[in-house]
Amino acid sequence: GPSASPDAQAALGVASEVRECAFGEAQSSAIVLNGAVDVSIADNAFHDTYRSALWVAERTSHGTVSVVGNAALGTRRHPSEDNSWVRQYGAFFLEKRLAALWGNVAA
């Protein structure tokens, strides 16, 4: 979970960012935001990730996350995933409305 409530994070007035990083062969989602406020995910490369390259989960505040100029290549279902039901996944798994979403590639 988050280290502080969304209200407490916003009160700090400090934005967080993940910029120009490379994530490869992740056994789970490379980045998970769950309860985040004012985050920029920009110009990153995700390669061969299982489940999701980026997951913006339900506790994240609407309209506070920007996802710009990222490339997610080779996102796929984890081989040990249970087959009794289908778990949703995608290169960019977005449960909340973003502040910005443009210039990304998912293949």
mmCIF file with all atom_site columns, C-alpha atoms in Angstrom:
data_model
loop_
_atom_site.group_PDB
_atom_site.id
_atom_site.type_symbol
_atom_site.label_atom_id
_atom_site.label_alt_id
_atom_site.label_comp_id
_atom_site.label_asym_id
_atom_site.label_entity_id
_atom_site.label_seq_id
_atom_site.pdbx_PDB_ins_code
_atom_site.Cartn_x
_atom_site.Cartn_y
_atom_site.Cartn_z
_atom_site.occupancy
_atom_site.B_iso_or_equiv
_atom_site.pdbx_formal_charge
_atom_site.auth_seq_id
_atom_site.auth_comp_id
_atom_site.auth_asym_id
_atom_site.auth_atom_id
_atom_site.pdbx_PDB_model_num
ATOM 1   C CA . GLY A 1 1   ? 0.000   0.000   0.000   1.00 0.00 ? 1   GLY A CA 1
ATOM 2   C CA . PRO A 1 2   ? 0.955   3.667   -0.070  1.00 0.00 ? 2   PRO A CA 1
ATOM 3   C CA . SER A 1 3   ? 3.346   5.172   2.454   1.00 0.00 ? 3   SER A CA 1
ATOM 4   C CA . ALA A 1 4   ? 0.909   8.027   3.153   1.00 0.00 ? 4   ALA A CA 1
ATOM 5   C CA . SER A 1 5   ? -2.707  8.783   2.325   1.00 0.00 ? 5   SER A CA 1
ATOM 6   C CA . PRO A 1 6   ? -3.354  10.570  -1.003  1.00 0.00 ? 6   PRO A CA 1
ATOM 7   C CA . ASP A 1 7   ? -4.338  13.717  0.931   1.00 0.00 ? 7   ASP A CA 1
ATOM 8   C CA . ALA A 1 8   ? -1.100  13.623  2.945   1.00 0.00 ? 8   ALA A CA 1
ATOM 9   C CA . GLN A 1 9   ? 0.940   13.090  -0.232  1.00 0.00 ? 9   GLN A CA 1
ATOM 10  C CA . ALA A 1 10  ? -0.776  16.022  -1.969  1.00 0.00 ? 10  ALA A CA 1
ATOM 11  C CA . ALA A 1 11  ? -0.165  18.246  1.061   1.00 0.00 ? 11  ALA A CA 1
ATOM 12  C CA . LEU A 1 12  ? 3.565   17.605  0.735   1.00 0.00 ? 12  LEU A CA 1
ATOM 13  C CA . GLY A 1 13  ? 3.477   19.234  -2.719  1.00 0.00 ? 13  GLY A CA 1
ATOM 14  C CA . VAL A 1 14  ? 6.239   16.987  -4.027  1.00 0.00 ? 14  VAL A CA 1
ATOM 15  C CA . ALA A 1 15  ? 5.752   15.236  -7.365  1.00 0.00 ? 15  ALA A CA 1
ATOM 16  C CA . SER A 1 16  ? 7.273   11.830  -7.993  1.00 0.00 ? 16  SER A CA 1
ATOM 17  C CA . GLU A 1 17  ? 8.554   10.581  -11.321 1.00 0.00 ? 17  GLU A CA 1
ATOM 18  C CA . VAL A 1 18  ? 10.007  7.534   -12.980 1.00 0.00 ? 18  VAL A CA 1
ATOM 19  C CA . ARG A 1 19  ? 11.874  8.780   -16.045 1.00 0.00 ? 19  ARG A CA 1
ATOM 20  C CA . GLU A 1 20  ? 14.229  7.204   -18.611 1.00 0.00 ? 20  GLU A CA 1
ATOM 21  C CA . CYS A 1 21  ? 14.455  3.822   -16.897 1.00 0.00 ? 21  CYS A CA 1
ATOM 22  C CA . ALA A 1 22  ? 14.555  0.331   -18.406 1.00 0.00 ? 22  ALA A CA 1
ATOM 23  C CA . PHE A 1 23  ? 12.647  -2.611  -16.945 1.00 0.00 ? 23  PHE A CA 1
ATOM 24  C CA . GLY A 1 24  ? 13.267  -6.095  -18.310 1.00 0.00 ? 24  GLY A CA 1
ATOM 25  C CA . GLU A 1 25  ? 12.152  -9.634  -17.549 1.00 0.00 ? 25  GLU A CA 1
ATOM 26  C CA . ALA A 1 26  ? 9.969   -8.604  -14.595 1.00 0.00 ? 26  ALA A CA 1
ATOM 27  C CA . GLN A 1 27  ? 8.144   -11.509 -12.948 1.00 0.00 ? 27  GLN A CA 1
ATOM 28  C CA . SER A 1 28  ? 5.245   -9.222  -12.097 1.00 0.00 ? 28  SER A CA 1
ATOM 29  C CA . SER A 1 29  ? 4.229   -5.678  -13.001 1.00 0.00 ? 29  SER A CA 1
ATOM 30  C CA . ALA A 1 30  ? 7.272   -3.426  -13.392 1.00 0.00 ? 30  ALA A CA 1
ATOM 31  C CA . ILE A 1 31  ? 5.552   -0.389  -11.804 1.00 0.00 ? 31  ILE A CA 1
ATOM 32  C CA . VAL A 1 32  ? 2.457   -0.477  -9.596  1.00 0.00 ? 32  VAL A CA 1
ATOM 33  C CA . LEU A 1 33  ? 0.808   2.726   -8.369  1.00 0.00 ? 33  LEU A CA 1
ATOM 34  C CA . ASN A 1 34  ? -1.835  2.131   -5.709  1.00 0.00 ? 34  ASN A CA 1
ATOM 35  C CA . GLY A 1 35  ? -2.665  5.232   -3.710  1.00 0.00 ? 35  GLY A CA 1
ATOM 36  C CA . ALA A 1 36  ? -0.282  7.504   -5.583  1.00 0.00 ? 36  ALA A CA 1
ATOM 37  C CA . VAL A 1 37  ? -0.768  11.240  -6.178  1.00 0.00 ? 37  VAL A CA 1
ATOM 38  C CA . ASP A 1 38  ? 1.064   13.511  -8.648  1.00 0.00 ? 38  ASP A CA 1
ATOM 39  C CA . VAL A 1 39  ? 3.253   10.939  -10.425 1.00 0.00 ? 39  VAL A CA 1
ATOM 40  C CA . SER A 1 40  ? 4.873   11.160  -13.858 1.00 0.00 ? 40  SER A CA 1
ATOM 41  C CA . ILE A 1 41  ? 5.855   7.964   -15.687 1.00 0.00 ? 41  ILE A CA 1
ATOM 42  C CA . ALA A 1 42  ? 7.784   9.155   -18.755 1.00 0.00 ? 42  ALA A CA 1
ATOM 43  C CA . ASP A 1 43  ? 10.213  7.936   -21.413 1.00 0.00 ? 43  ASP A CA 1
ATOM 44  C CA . ASN A 1 44  ? 10.690  4.451   -19.965 1.00 0.00 ? 44  ASN A CA 1
ATOM 45  C CA . ALA A 1 45  ? 11.213  1.102   -21.692 1.00 0.00 ? 45  ALA A CA 1
ATOM 46  C CA . PHE A 1 46  ? 9.501   -2.086  -20.490 1.00 0.00 ? 46  PHE A CA 1
ATOM 47  C CA . HIS A 1 47  ? 10.585  -5.375  -22.093 1.00 0.00 ? 47  HIS A CA 1
ATOM 48  C CA . ASP A 1 48  ? 9.324   -8.911  -21.426 1.00 0.00 ? 48  ASP A CA 1
ATOM 49  C CA . THR A 1 49  ? 7.176   -8.131  -18.390 1.00 0.00 ? 49  THR A CA 1
ATOM 50  C CA . TYR A 1 50  ? 4.579   -10.530 -17.012 1.00 0.00 ? 50  TYR A CA 1
ATOM 51  C CA . ARG A 1 51  ? 1.086   -9.294  -16.117 1.00 0.00 ? 51  ARG A CA 1
ATOM 52  C CA . SER A 1 52  ? 1.536   -5.516  -16.748 1.00 0.00 ? 52  SER A CA 1
ATOM 53  C CA . ALA A 1 53  ? 4.344   -3.095  -17.468 1.00 0.00 ? 53  ALA A CA 1
ATOM 54  C CA . LEU A 1 54  ? 2.464   -0.351  -15.583 1.00 0.00 ? 54  LEU A CA 1
ATOM 55  C CA . TRP A 1 55  ? -0.523  -0.841  -13.299 1.00 0.00 ? 55  TRP A CA 1
ATOM 56  C CA . VAL A 1 56  ? -2.361  2.248   -12.037 1.00 0.00 ? 56  VAL A CA 1
ATOM 57  C CA . ALA A 1 57  ? -4.529  0.606   -9.379  1.00 0.00 ? 57  ALA A CA 1
ATOM 58  C CA . GLU A 1 58  ? -7.827  1.545   -7.748  1.00 0.00 ? 58  GLU A CA 1
ATOM 59  C CA . ARG A 1 59  ? -6.502  3.519   -4.731  1.00 0.00 ? 59  ARG A CA 1
ATOM 60  C CA . THR A 1 60  ? -4.673  6.014   -6.977  1.00 0.00 ? 60  THR A CA 1
ATOM 61  C CA . SER A 1 61  ? -6.327  9.434   -7.239  1.00 0.00 ? 61  SER A CA 1
ATOM 62  C CA . HIS A 1 62  ? -8.116  10.283  -10.502 1.00 0.00 ? 62  HIS A CA 1
ATOM 63  C CA . GLY A 1 63  ? -6.332  12.718  -12.807 1.00 0.00 ? 63  GLY A CA 1
ATOM 64  C CA . THR A 1 64  ? -2.998  12.877  -10.962 1.00 0.00 ? 64  THR A CA 1
ATOM 65  C CA . VAL A 1 65  ? -0.821  10.444  -12.939 1.00 0.00 ? 65  VAL A CA 1
ATOM 66  C CA . SER A 1 66  ? 0.811   11.180  -16.316 1.00 0.00 ? 66  SER A CA 1
ATOM 67  C CA . VAL A 1 67  ? 1.976   8.359   -18.604 1.00 0.00 ? 67  VAL A CA 1
ATOM 68  C CA . VAL A 1 68  ? 3.905   9.824   -21.549 1.00 0.00 ? 68  VAL A CA 1
ATOM 69  C CA . GLY A 1 69  ? 6.407   8.480   -24.091 1.00 0.00 ? 69  GLY A CA 1
ATOM 70  C CA . ASN A 1 70  ? 6.823   4.937   -22.738 1.00 0.00 ? 70  ASN A CA 1
ATOM 71  C CA . ALA A 1 71  ? 7.393   1.720   -24.690 1.00 0.00 ? 71  ALA A CA 1
ATOM 72  C CA . ALA A 1 72  ? 6.088   -1.622  -23.416 1.00 0.00 ? 72  ALA A CA 1
ATOM 73  C CA . LEU A 1 73  ? 7.184   -4.551  -25.566 1.00 0.00 ? 73  LEU A CA 1
ATOM 74  C CA . GLY A 1 74  ? 6.392   -8.181  -24.850 1.00 0.00 ? 74  GLY A CA 1
ATOM 75  C CA . THR A 1 75  ? 3.866   -7.951  -21.991 1.00 0.00 ? 75  THR A CA 1
ATOM 76  C CA . ARG A 1 76  ? 2.284   -11.343 -21.416 1.00 0.00 ? 76  ARG A CA 1
ATOM 77  C CA . ARG A 1 77  ? 0.436   -13.629 -19.045 1.00 0.00 ? 77  ARG A CA 1
ATOM 78  C CA . HIS A 1 78  ? 2.595   -15.197 -16.328 1.00 0.00 ? 78  HIS A CA 1
ATOM 79  C CA . PRO A 1 79  ? 3.152   -18.932 -17.008 1.00 0.00 ? 79  PRO A CA 1
ATOM 80  C CA . SER A 1 80  ? 2.278   -19.897 -13.416 1.00 0.00 ? 80  SER A CA 1
ATOM 81  C CA . GLU A 1 81  ? -1.007  -17.932 -13.479 1.00 0.00 ? 81  GLU A CA 1
ATOM 82  C CA . ASP A 1 82  ? -3.989  -19.991 -12.332 1.00 0.00 ? 82  ASP A CA 1
ATOM 83  C CA . ASN A 1 83  ? -6.208  -21.133 -15.231 1.00 0.00 ? 83  ASN A CA 1
ATOM 84  C CA . SER A 1 84  ? -9.432  -21.358 -13.198 1.00 0.00 ? 84  SER A CA 1
ATOM 85  C CA . TRP A 1 85  ? -10.335 -17.764 -14.121 1.00 0.00 ? 85  TRP A CA 1
ATOM 86  C CA . VAL A 1 86  ? -8.951  -15.051 -16.374 1.00 0.00 ? 86  VAL A CA 1
ATOM 87  C CA . ARG A 1 87  ? -7.054  -12.260 -14.627 1.00 0.00 ? 87  ARG A CA 1
ATOM 88  C CA . GLN A 1 88  ? -7.086  -9.001  -16.564 1.00 0.00 ? 88  GLN A CA 1
ATOM 89  C CA . TYR A 1 89  ? -3.746  -7.599  -17.645 1.00 0.00 ? 89  TYR A CA 1
ATOM 90  C CA . GLY A 1 90  ? -2.281  -5.325  -20.274 1.00 0.00 ? 90  GLY A CA 1
ATOM 91  C CA . ALA A 1 91  ? 0.868   -3.394  -21.020 1.00 0.00 ? 91  ALA A CA 1
ATOM 92  C CA . PHE A 1 92  ? -0.744  -0.331  -19.415 1.00 0.00 ? 92  PHE A CA 1
ATOM 93  C CA . PHE A 1 93  ? -3.430  -1.536  -16.984 1.00 0.00 ? 93  PHE A CA 1
ATOM 94  C CA . LEU A 1 94  ? -5.254  1.636   -15.966 1.00 0.00 ? 94  LEU A CA 1
ATOM 95  C CA . GLU A 1 95  ? -7.987  1.525   -13.337 1.00 0.00 ? 95  GLU A CA 1
ATOM 96  C CA . LYS A 1 96  ? -8.104  5.305   -12.909 1.00 0.00 ? 96  LYS A CA 1
ATOM 97  C CA . ARG A 1 97  ? -8.446  8.310   -15.234 1.00 0.00 ? 97  ARG A CA 1
ATOM 98  C CA . LEU A 1 98  ? -5.028  9.825   -15.954 1.00 0.00 ? 98  LEU A CA 1
ATOM 99  C CA . ALA A 1 99  ? -3.915  13.454  -16.159 1.00 0.00 ? 99  ALA A CA 1
ATOM 100 C CA . ALA A 1 100 ? -2.106  12.645  -19.432 1.00 0.00 ? 100 ALA A CA 1
ATOM 101 C CA . LEU A 1 101 ? -1.795  9.593   -21.659 1.00 0.00 ? 101 LEU A CA 1
ATOM 102 C CA . TRP A 1 102 ? 0.006   10.098  -24.991 1.00 0.00 ? 102 TRP A CA 1
ATOM 103 C CA . GLY A 1 103 ? 3.019   9.004   -27.032 1.00 0.00 ? 103 GLY A CA 1
ATOM 104 C CA . ASN A 1 104 ? 3.137   5.476   -25.579 1.00 0.00 ? 104 ASN A CA 1
ATOM 105 C CA . VAL A 1 105 ? 3.685   2.229   -27.494 1.00 0.00 ? 105 VAL A CA 1
ATOM 106 C CA . ALA A 1 106 ? 2.462   -1.206  -26.453 1.00 0.00 ? 106 ALA A CA 1
ATOM 107 C CA . ALA A 1 107 ? 3.362   -4.183  -28.616 1.00 0.00 ? 107 ALA A CA 1
#
